[in-house]
């Protein structure tokens, strides 16, 4: 499969008369854009705000991030979601780099929502502080979930995916600044030099635990709770085959933007033909019962062995219950002779002294940590809030709370906050671009 991504680098985003891209500047006709978003009858109110790196701005509750893209061939950017099903992973995409489409709640946070600070101490906790964020601040008529801790956020999330295509049309017929090419020959069709290199497979474990449909990650428009592990070309992930869900403590989450740019995949591509033979992706899942977890681990291990993998990277979206899937998958691979490096965050408690993973095994001897979800973070007030600051304290948003007998509310009267790292939007970046490191004292 050969995938070409033509990149257009966005230097600035502003509102203006026409929605267009020229000389690095993305201009949006706000009235027309709002009308496009409001075409969903479930969206009752919407505004668009632009947040730039360095702004004294806090964004919360953030529900989704998507990179604006379009396919010149007219096919859906997200097959099965924004248009008809198609095979992903081949052809050409045009992508606007350096900016993202953010789905933000006008009211009411959710367990899977998070916070982004565009400057100051909080900016270092989220990759998205480095991007120009086009914030779709939305309220909906989804009353069945308004006061619930878990929300599907369907209207808001789908608005982001559709708006990503809407903005992507500005570069549909333009010449890209540069082009990335992702091309993998069939495993049995590779030349002798590549075939002699150590063979490596990436095992991804997206969120699929919610048995009520609509909360999980979607693959080709299909709720991944239905899913069993299978082999995929990595280009499919980069080409919109998978979108992020709403069920996951937020620092652990993979947004759709993360999937579109999955840094681990790109790094494996960089090493392909040099130090490794990158076989592809075993797309696994996260389960509820131990039997389901064991079954998935068996699928993954047998697939990797049959592919001839010498090594594997295993990465999970989440922590807690998913740790059982993560560790069992690593152990099953080791049992069939595949050497594994695992990548995940950890939950070691606010004092950092608790067991990092729910399940531990001596065979998990090569683990990369992207941070402690329970780390306490104190941040000063910001001049501007996009969304609703009280959502951090009122509605079960992971990492925030209404009241603590010692710490009080997460949101203080002066607008400053105290929260756990859990609430940083995609903050642990298990997808591979975390800025965190481990130190010994």
Short mmCIF file of C-alpha atoms in Angstrom, two decimals:
data_model
loop_
_atom_site.label_atom_id
_atom_site.label_comp_id
_atom_site.label_asym_id
_atom_site.label_seq_id
_atom_site.Cartn_x
_atom_site.Cartn_y
_atom_site.Cartn_z
CA UNK A 1 0.00 0.00 0.00
CA UNK A 2 1.24 3.47 -0.87
CA UNK A 3 -0.16 6.52 0.92
CA UNK A 4 0.83 10.09 0.11
CA UNK A 5 0.09 12.91 2.57
CA UNK A 6 0.50 16.37 1.12
CA UNK A 7 1.21 18.77 3.98
CA UNK A 8 0.13 22.42 4.11
CA UNK A 9 1.73 24.28 7.03
CA UNK A 10 -0.63 26.67 8.80
CA UNK A 11 1.08 29.74 10.20
CA UNK A 12 -2.08 31.56 11.29
CA UNK A 13 -5.86 31.11 11.50
CA UNK A 14 -8.28 34.04 11.39
CA UNK A 15 -11.88 34.91 10.57
CA UNK A 16 -12.63 36.69 7.31
CA UNK A 17 -14.83 36.98 4.26
CA UNK A 18 -13.99 33.71 2.55
CA UNK A 19 -13.01 30.29 3.86
CA UNK A 20 -9.67 29.75 2.15
CA UNK A 21 -6.01 28.90 2.61
CA UNK A 22 -3.32 31.17 1.17
CA UNK A 23 0.35 31.79 2.00
CA UNK A 24 0.13 29.78 5.20
CA UNK A 25 -2.96 31.59 6.49
CA UNK A 26 -6.26 29.77 6.99
CA UNK A 27 -9.21 32.16 6.84
CA UNK A 28 -12.67 31.05 7.99
CA UNK A 29 -15.97 32.69 7.17
CA UNK A 30 -17.46 32.28 10.62
CA UNK A 31 -21.13 32.67 9.69
CA UNK A 32 -20.91 30.07 6.94
CA UNK A 33 -18.96 27.72 9.19
CA UNK A 34 -21.51 28.03 11.99
CA UNK A 35 -24.32 27.31 9.55
CA UNK A 36 -22.51 24.18 8.39
CA UNK A 37 -22.10 22.92 11.96
CA UNK A 38 -25.72 23.75 12.87
CA UNK A 39 -26.95 21.54 10.03
CA UNK A 40 -26.92 18.75 12.64
CA UNK A 41 -30.34 19.05 14.28
CA UNK A 42 -28.91 17.82 17.60
CA UNK A 43 -26.62 20.83 17.94
CA UNK A 44 -28.58 23.51 19.76
CA UNK A 45 -25.87 26.14 20.14
CA UNK A 46 -22.37 26.62 18.74
CA UNK A 47 -19.58 29.15 18.63
CA UNK A 48 -16.12 28.99 17.07
CA UNK A 49 -13.08 30.38 18.87
CA UNK A 50 -9.42 30.33 17.88
CA UNK A 51 -6.75 29.57 20.48
CA UNK A 52 -3.09 30.04 19.60
CA UNK A 53 0.14 28.95 21.30
CA UNK A 54 1.13 31.50 23.91
CA UNK A 55 -2.42 32.77 24.47
CA UNK A 56 -3.41 33.21 28.11
CA UNK A 57 -6.25 30.78 27.48
CA UNK A 58 -7.63 27.64 29.12
CA UNK A 59 -9.84 25.24 27.14
CA UNK A 60 -12.16 22.83 28.97
CA UNK A 61 -13.99 20.44 28.62
CA UNK A 62 -12.20 19.21 25.48
CA UNK A 63 -13.80 16.12 23.97
CA UNK A 64 -12.05 15.49 20.64
CA UNK A 65 -9.23 16.70 18.38
CA UNK A 66 -9.11 16.15 14.62
CA UNK A 67 -6.66 17.18 11.92
CA UNK A 68 -8.27 19.00 8.99
CA UNK A 69 -7.88 16.92 5.83
CA UNK A 70 -9.37 16.27 2.43
CA UNK A 71 -8.90 13.62 -0.23
CA UNK A 72 -8.53 15.08 -3.75
CA UNK A 73 -10.27 11.96 -5.11
CA UNK A 74 -13.44 12.99 -3.26
CA UNK A 75 -13.59 9.96 -0.99
CA UNK A 76 -14.47 10.32 2.70
CA UNK A 77 -11.62 11.28 5.02
CA UNK A 78 -13.16 9.03 7.69
CA UNK A 79 -14.71 6.05 5.89
CA UNK A 80 -17.95 4.90 7.45
CA UNK A 81 -18.20 8.10 9.49
CA UNK A 82 -18.15 11.16 7.20
CA UNK A 83 -19.03 9.22 4.07
CA UNK A 84 -19.32 5.84 2.43
CA UNK A 85 -17.05 2.98 3.39
CA UNK A 86 -13.85 2.70 1.41
CA UNK A 87 -10.59 0.88 1.84
CA UNK A 88 -8.18 3.21 3.67
CA UNK A 89 -4.41 3.35 3.32
CA UNK A 90 -3.84 4.16 -0.35
CA UNK A 91 -3.99 7.25 -2.51
CA UNK A 92 -3.43 10.88 -1.59
CA UNK A 93 -4.55 13.07 1.30
CA UNK A 94 -4.09 16.80 1.81
CA UNK A 95 -3.56 17.80 5.45
CA UNK A 96 -3.40 21.14 7.23
CA UNK A 97 -0.51 20.88 9.69
CA UNK A 98 0.03 22.92 12.83
CA UNK A 99 -3.65 23.27 13.68
CA UNK A 100 -6.45 21.10 14.99
CA UNK A 101 -10.22 21.06 15.21
CA UNK A 102 -11.20 20.79 18.90
CA UNK A 103 -14.62 19.68 20.12
CA UNK A 104 -15.38 21.61 23.32
CA UNK A 105 -18.45 21.41 25.53
CA UNK A 106 -20.32 24.65 26.04
CA UNK A 107 -21.58 23.07 29.28
CA UNK A 108 -21.19 19.85 31.21
CA UNK A 109 -17.98 17.88 31.38
CA UNK A 110 -17.59 14.13 31.05
CA UNK A 111 -15.28 11.51 32.51
CA UNK A 112 -13.38 11.39 29.22
CA UNK A 113 -13.01 15.15 28.67
CA UNK A 114 -9.89 17.16 29.37
CA UNK A 115 -8.16 20.50 29.71
CA UNK A 116 -5.63 22.37 27.55
CA UNK A 117 -3.67 25.44 28.65
CA UNK A 118 -2.21 27.41 25.75
CA UNK A 119 0.56 28.99 27.83
CA UNK A 120 2.22 28.90 31.23
CA UNK A 121 2.99 25.87 33.37
CA UNK A 122 -0.01 23.91 32.10
CA UNK A 123 1.03 24.13 28.44
CA UNK A 124 3.76 21.53 28.87
CA UNK A 125 1.22 18.84 29.78
CA UNK A 126 -0.56 18.65 26.42
CA UNK A 127 0.79 18.45 22.89
CA UNK A 128 -2.18 20.53 21.75
CA UNK A 129 -0.82 23.68 23.38
CA UNK A 130 1.65 23.74 20.46
CA UNK A 131 -1.09 23.87 17.84
CA UNK A 132 -3.47 26.58 16.64
CA UNK A 133 -6.79 25.19 17.85
CA UNK A 134 -10.06 25.89 16.07
CA UNK A 135 -12.46 25.32 18.96
CA UNK A 136 -16.01 24.25 18.16
CA UNK A 137 -17.80 25.16 21.39
CA UNK A 138 -21.04 23.23 21.25
CA UNK A 139 -24.16 22.43 23.24
CA UNK A 140 -26.56 19.67 22.16
CA UNK A 141 -29.98 18.22 22.87
CA UNK A 142 -28.53 14.90 24.04
CA UNK A 143 -30.41 15.16 27.33
CA UNK A 144 -30.20 11.43 28.09
CA UNK A 145 -26.52 11.85 28.96
CA UNK A 146 -26.30 15.46 30.13
CA UNK A 147 -25.96 14.71 33.83
CA UNK A 148 -24.21 11.35 33.41
CA UNK A 149 -20.54 10.85 34.12
CA UNK A 150 -20.06 9.05 30.79
CA UNK A 151 -21.14 10.78 27.60
CA UNK A 152 -21.04 9.64 24.01
CA UNK A 153 -20.74 13.25 22.86
CA UNK A 154 -21.85 11.98 19.47
CA UNK A 155 -23.00 15.29 18.00
CA UNK A 156 -19.89 17.14 19.13
CA UNK A 157 -17.46 14.46 18.00
CA UNK A 158 -19.11 13.98 14.61
CA UNK A 159 -19.19 17.75 14.11
CA UNK A 160 -15.40 17.76 14.48
CA UNK A 161 -14.93 15.04 11.86
CA UNK A 162 -17.26 16.73 9.39
CA UNK A 163 -15.74 20.16 10.02
CA UNK A 164 -12.25 18.72 9.46
CA UNK A 165 -13.35 17.86 5.91
CA UNK A 166 -15.07 21.24 5.54
CA UNK A 167 -11.82 23.05 6.35
CA UNK A 168 -9.77 20.53 4.40
CA UNK A 169 -11.54 21.55 1.18
CA UNK A 170 -9.55 24.80 1.25
CA UNK A 171 -6.44 22.87 0.11
CA UNK A 172 -8.11 20.24 -2.08
CA UNK A 173 -6.70 21.57 -5.36
CA UNK A 174 -3.56 23.32 -4.06
CA UNK A 175 0.07 22.21 -4.30
CA UNK A 176 1.40 20.95 -0.97
CA UNK A 177 4.43 22.40 0.83
CA UNK A 178 5.83 18.89 1.05
CA UNK A 179 4.68 15.29 0.77
CA UNK A 180 5.16 12.32 3.10
CA UNK A 181 5.09 8.89 1.48
CA UNK A 182 4.21 5.74 3.41
CA UNK A 183 4.76 2.61 1.37
CA UNK A 184 5.03 -1.00 2.56
CA UNK A 185 5.40 -3.95 0.24
CA UNK A 186 3.56 -7.14 1.09
CA UNK A 187 5.38 -9.09 3.78
CA UNK A 188 6.31 -11.91 1.37
CA UNK A 189 7.28 -9.47 -1.39
CA UNK A 190 10.09 -7.59 0.36
CA UNK A 191 13.67 -7.70 -0.86
CA UNK A 192 16.28 -9.87 0.79
CA UNK A 193 18.05 -7.01 2.54
CA UNK A 194 14.88 -5.90 4.36
CA UNK A 195 13.74 -9.46 5.09
CA UNK A 196 17.01 -10.18 6.92
CA UNK A 197 16.48 -7.33 9.37
CA UNK A 198 14.75 -7.94 12.73
CA UNK A 199 11.00 -8.05 12.10
CA UNK A 200 8.86 -5.80 14.30
CA UNK A 201 5.10 -5.49 14.65
CA UNK A 202 3.14 -2.77 16.44
CA UNK A 203 0.27 -3.95 18.66
CA UNK A 204 -2.33 -1.25 19.32
CA UNK A 205 -5.00 -1.64 22.00
CA UNK A 206 -7.65 1.07 21.40
CA UNK A 207 -10.50 1.59 23.83
CA UNK A 208 -13.36 -0.87 23.31
CA UNK A 209 -14.53 -1.78 26.81
CA UNK A 210 -17.94 -0.12 26.88
CA UNK A 211 -20.55 -2.75 26.04
CA UNK A 212 -23.16 -0.08 25.40
CA UNK A 213 -22.27 1.10 21.93
CA UNK A 214 -21.24 4.62 20.99
CA UNK A 215 -18.54 5.35 23.57
CA UNK A 216 -15.67 3.33 22.08
CA UNK A 217 -13.19 4.01 19.31
CA UNK A 218 -14.62 3.33 15.85
CA UNK A 219 -12.86 1.38 13.09
CA UNK A 220 -14.28 1.97 9.62
CA UNK A 221 -17.36 3.33 11.40
CA UNK A 222 -17.71 0.16 13.48
CA UNK A 223 -17.83 0.29 17.27
CA UNK A 224 -14.73 -1.58 18.43
CA UNK A 225 -16.60 -3.38 21.19
CA UNK A 226 -17.56 -5.78 18.38
CA UNK A 227 -13.95 -6.17 17.33
CA UNK A 228 -11.47 -9.05 17.49
CA UNK A 229 -7.72 -8.59 16.88
CA UNK A 230 -6.67 -8.54 13.24
CA UNK A 231 -3.72 -7.51 11.09
CA UNK A 232 -3.77 -4.08 9.45
CA UNK A 233 -1.54 -2.03 7.22
CA UNK A 234 -0.31 1.00 9.24
CA UNK A 235 -1.41 3.29 6.41
CA UNK A 236 -5.02 2.51 7.28
CA UNK A 237 -4.60 4.15 10.69
CA UNK A 238 -2.88 7.21 9.21
CA UNK A 239 -5.64 7.46 6.58
CA UNK A 240 -8.63 7.87 8.88
CA UNK A 241 -9.77 4.26 9.34
CA UNK A 242 -10.02 4.77 13.12
CA UNK A 243 -11.47 7.62 15.18
CA UNK A 244 -11.21 8.28 18.91
CA UNK A 245 -13.93 7.52 21.42
CA UNK A 246 -15.26 9.27 24.51
CA UNK A 247 -14.67 6.60 27.15
CA UNK A 248 -11.27 6.92 28.78
CA UNK A 249 -9.67 9.06 31.48
CA UNK A 250 -8.51 11.92 29.33
CA UNK A 251 -4.74 11.93 29.75
CA UNK A 252 -4.74 8.31 28.53
CA UNK A 253 -6.91 8.93 25.48
CA UNK A 254 -6.01 8.71 21.80
CA UNK A 255 -7.84 11.46 19.96
CA UNK A 256 -8.58 11.14 16.25
CA UNK A 257 -5.72 13.61 15.65
CA UNK A 258 -3.40 11.18 17.43
CA UNK A 259 -4.55 8.33 15.21
CA UNK A 260 -4.04 10.39 12.05
CA UNK A 261 -0.45 11.19 13.05
CA UNK A 262 0.45 8.21 15.25
CA UNK A 263 4.11 8.99 16.01
CA UNK A 264 5.07 5.39 16.85
CA UNK A 265 3.95 4.31 13.37
CA UNK A 266 5.94 7.11 11.75
CA UNK A 267 9.06 6.24 13.74
CA UNK A 268 8.77 2.58 12.78
CA UNK A 269 8.49 3.69 9.16
CA UNK A 270 11.67 5.77 9.60
CA UNK A 271 13.53 2.67 10.78
CA UNK A 272 12.02 0.33 8.17
CA UNK A 273 14.76 -0.92 5.85
CA UNK A 274 17.46 0.58 8.06
CA UNK A 275 17.38 -1.17 11.43
CA UNK A 276 14.11 -3.15 11.27
CA UNK A 277 11.62 -4.82 8.98
CA UNK A 278 8.33 -3.17 9.98
CA UNK A 279 5.69 -5.83 9.41
CA UNK A 280 2.61 -3.73 10.18
CA UNK A 281 -0.01 -3.36 12.90
CA UNK A 282 -1.89 -5.95 14.88
CA UNK A 283 -4.99 -4.01 15.90
CA UNK A 284 -6.16 -5.52 19.16
CA UNK A 285 -8.80 -4.40 21.65
CA UNK A 286 -9.53 -3.90 25.34
CA UNK A 287 -12.04 -6.15 27.04
CA UNK A 288 -14.10 -6.55 30.18
CA UNK A 289 -13.90 -10.20 31.30
CA UNK A 290 -10.73 -12.20 31.86
CA UNK A 291 -11.81 -14.76 29.26
CA UNK A 292 -12.14 -12.01 26.64
CA UNK A 293 -8.73 -10.64 27.58
CA UNK A 294 -7.12 -14.06 27.29
CA UNK A 295 -8.78 -14.71 23.93
CA UNK A 296 -7.47 -11.43 22.52
CA UNK A 297 -3.96 -12.18 23.79
CA UNK A 298 -4.04 -15.58 22.07
CA UNK A 299 -5.11 -13.97 18.78
CA UNK A 300 -2.31 -11.39 19.00
CA UNK A 301 0.43 -13.85 19.92
CA UNK A 302 -0.49 -16.37 17.22
CA UNK A 303 -0.71 -13.64 14.60
CA UNK A 304 2.69 -12.23 15.54
CA UNK A 305 4.27 -15.69 15.49
CA UNK A 306 2.72 -16.51 12.10
CA UNK A 307 3.98 -13.20 10.69
CA UNK A 308 7.47 -14.09 11.85
CA UNK A 309 7.83 -11.18 14.25
CA UNK A 310 11.06 -11.05 16.23
CA UNK A 311 9.87 -8.12 18.31
CA UNK A 312 6.76 -6.12 19.12
CA UNK A 313 5.77 -2.79 20.59
CA UNK A 314 2.55 -3.01 22.62
CA UNK A 315 0.72 0.18 23.53
CA UNK A 316 -2.61 0.60 25.35
CA UNK A 317 -5.13 3.40 25.41
CA UNK A 318 -5.88 3.67 29.09
CA UNK A 319 -4.97 2.21 32.43
CA UNK A 320 -6.56 0.32 35.30
CA UNK A 321 -8.72 -2.49 33.94
CA UNK A 322 -6.98 -2.27 30.51
CA UNK A 323 -3.66 -3.03 32.24
CA UNK A 324 -4.81 -6.66 32.43
CA UNK A 325 -5.17 -6.77 28.62
CA UNK A 326 -1.86 -4.95 28.19
CA UNK A 327 0.19 -7.19 30.47
CA UNK A 328 -1.45 -10.42 29.31
CA UNK A 329 -0.78 -9.47 25.69
CA UNK A 330 2.89 -8.77 26.44
CA UNK A 331 3.25 -12.08 28.28
CA UNK A 332 1.52 -14.07 25.51
CA UNK A 333 3.92 -12.59 22.96
CA UNK A 334 6.94 -13.38 25.12
CA UNK A 335 5.66 -16.94 25.53
CA UNK A 336 5.86 -17.51 21.76
CA UNK A 337 9.32 -15.98 21.49
CA UNK A 338 8.48 -12.40 20.49
CA UNK A 339 10.46 -9.81 22.47
CA UNK A 340 8.26 -6.93 23.62
CA UNK A 341 8.59 -3.29 24.61
CA UNK A 342 5.44 -1.90 26.23
CA UNK A 343 4.38 1.76 26.21
CA UNK A 344 1.77 3.06 28.65
CA UNK A 345 1.21 5.52 31.45
CA UNK A 346 0.97 4.39 35.06
CA UNK A 347 -1.24 5.00 38.07
CA UNK A 348 1.06 5.21 41.07
CA UNK A 349 -1.13 7.44 43.25
CA UNK A 350 -0.68 11.06 44.20
CA UNK A 351 2.40 10.17 46.23
CA UNK A 352 3.87 8.09 43.41
CA UNK A 353 4.30 5.05 45.64
CA UNK A 354 1.54 2.71 44.48
CA UNK A 355 1.89 -0.22 42.07
CA UNK A 356 2.16 1.35 38.59
CA UNK A 357 -0.01 -1.20 36.73
CA UNK A 358 -3.03 -3.11 38.05
CA UNK A 359 -1.38 -6.35 36.92
CA UNK A 360 2.36 -7.01 37.03
CA UNK A 361 4.44 -9.90 35.71
CA UNK A 362 8.17 -10.55 35.70
CA UNK A 363 8.08 -10.96 31.93
CA UNK A 364 7.14 -7.29 31.53
CA UNK A 365 10.78 -6.27 31.82
CA UNK A 366 10.94 -3.58 29.09
CA UNK A 367 8.26 -0.98 29.81
CA UNK A 368 8.22 2.68 28.83
CA UNK A 369 6.23 4.97 31.15
CA UNK A 370 4.66 8.16 29.82
CA UNK A 371 3.75 9.50 33.26
CA UNK A 372 1.67 9.13 36.41
CA UNK A 373 -2.02 9.84 35.84
CA UNK A 374 -2.50 10.73 39.51
CA UNK A 375 0.14 13.42 39.73
CA UNK A 376 -1.33 16.56 41.31
CA UNK A 377 -1.08 19.71 39.21
CA UNK A 378 -1.72 23.26 40.43
CA UNK A 379 -2.25 25.95 37.80
CA UNK A 380 -2.96 29.68 38.11
CA UNK A 381 -6.02 31.34 36.63
CA UNK A 382 -5.98 32.23 32.94
CA UNK A 383 -7.32 35.44 31.39
CA UNK A 384 -9.72 33.56 29.11
CA UNK A 385 -11.63 30.30 29.35
CA UNK A 386 -13.03 28.63 26.25
CA UNK A 387 -15.83 26.30 27.30
CA UNK A 388 -16.82 26.10 30.95
CA UNK A 389 -14.29 26.02 33.79
CA UNK A 390 -16.80 24.66 36.31
CA UNK A 391 -17.05 21.44 34.31
CA UNK A 392 -13.73 20.47 35.87
CA UNK A 393 -15.30 20.52 39.32
CA UNK A 394 -18.94 19.63 38.85
CA UNK A 395 -19.48 16.66 36.66
CA UNK A 396 -17.09 13.79 37.24
CA UNK A 397 -14.47 14.94 34.78
CA UNK A 398 -11.57 12.55 35.28
CA UNK A 399 -8.90 14.22 37.39
CA UNK A 400 -11.20 16.92 38.74
CA UNK A 401 -13.68 16.98 41.60
CA UNK A 402 -16.39 19.08 43.22
CA UNK A 403 -14.95 18.79 46.68
CA UNK A 404 -12.13 17.10 48.59
CA UNK A 405 -11.93 17.14 52.39
CA UNK A 406 -8.36 18.43 52.19
CA UNK A 407 -7.98 20.06 48.78
CA UNK A 408 -11.48 21.50 48.37
CA UNK A 409 -12.86 22.00 44.85
CA UNK A 410 -10.67 21.60 41.78
CA UNK A 411 -11.74 25.10 40.71
CA UNK A 412 -10.96 27.90 43.14
CA UNK A 413 -12.79 31.22 43.45
CA UNK A 414 -9.94 33.10 41.76
CA UNK A 415 -10.05 30.76 38.73
CA UNK A 416 -6.93 28.81 39.67
CA UNK A 417 -7.21 25.03 39.67
CA UNK A 418 -5.88 21.90 41.31
CA UNK A 419 -6.36 18.61 39.48
CA UNK A 420 -4.77 15.31 38.63
CA UNK A 421 -2.77 14.80 35.46
CA UNK A 422 -5.73 12.59 34.45
CA UNK A 423 -7.59 15.69 33.25
CA UNK A 424 -4.93 16.88 30.78
CA UNK A 425 -6.29 16.35 27.27
CA UNK A 426 -4.37 13.39 25.78
CA UNK A 427 -1.61 14.54 28.12
CA UNK A 428 0.35 11.31 28.47
CA UNK A 429 0.62 10.92 24.70
CA UNK A 430 0.89 7.16 24.68
CA UNK A 431 0.70 7.54 20.89
CA UNK A 432 4.38 8.42 21.01
CA UNK A 433 5.10 12.14 21.28
CA UNK A 434 5.27 12.54 25.02
CA UNK A 435 7.77 15.10 26.30
CA UNK A 436 7.99 13.36 29.65
CA UNK A 437 10.99 11.42 30.86
CA UNK A 438 12.03 9.37 33.87
CA UNK A 439 14.60 10.59 36.37
CA UNK A 440 16.30 8.90 39.28
CA UNK A 441 17.03 10.76 42.50
#
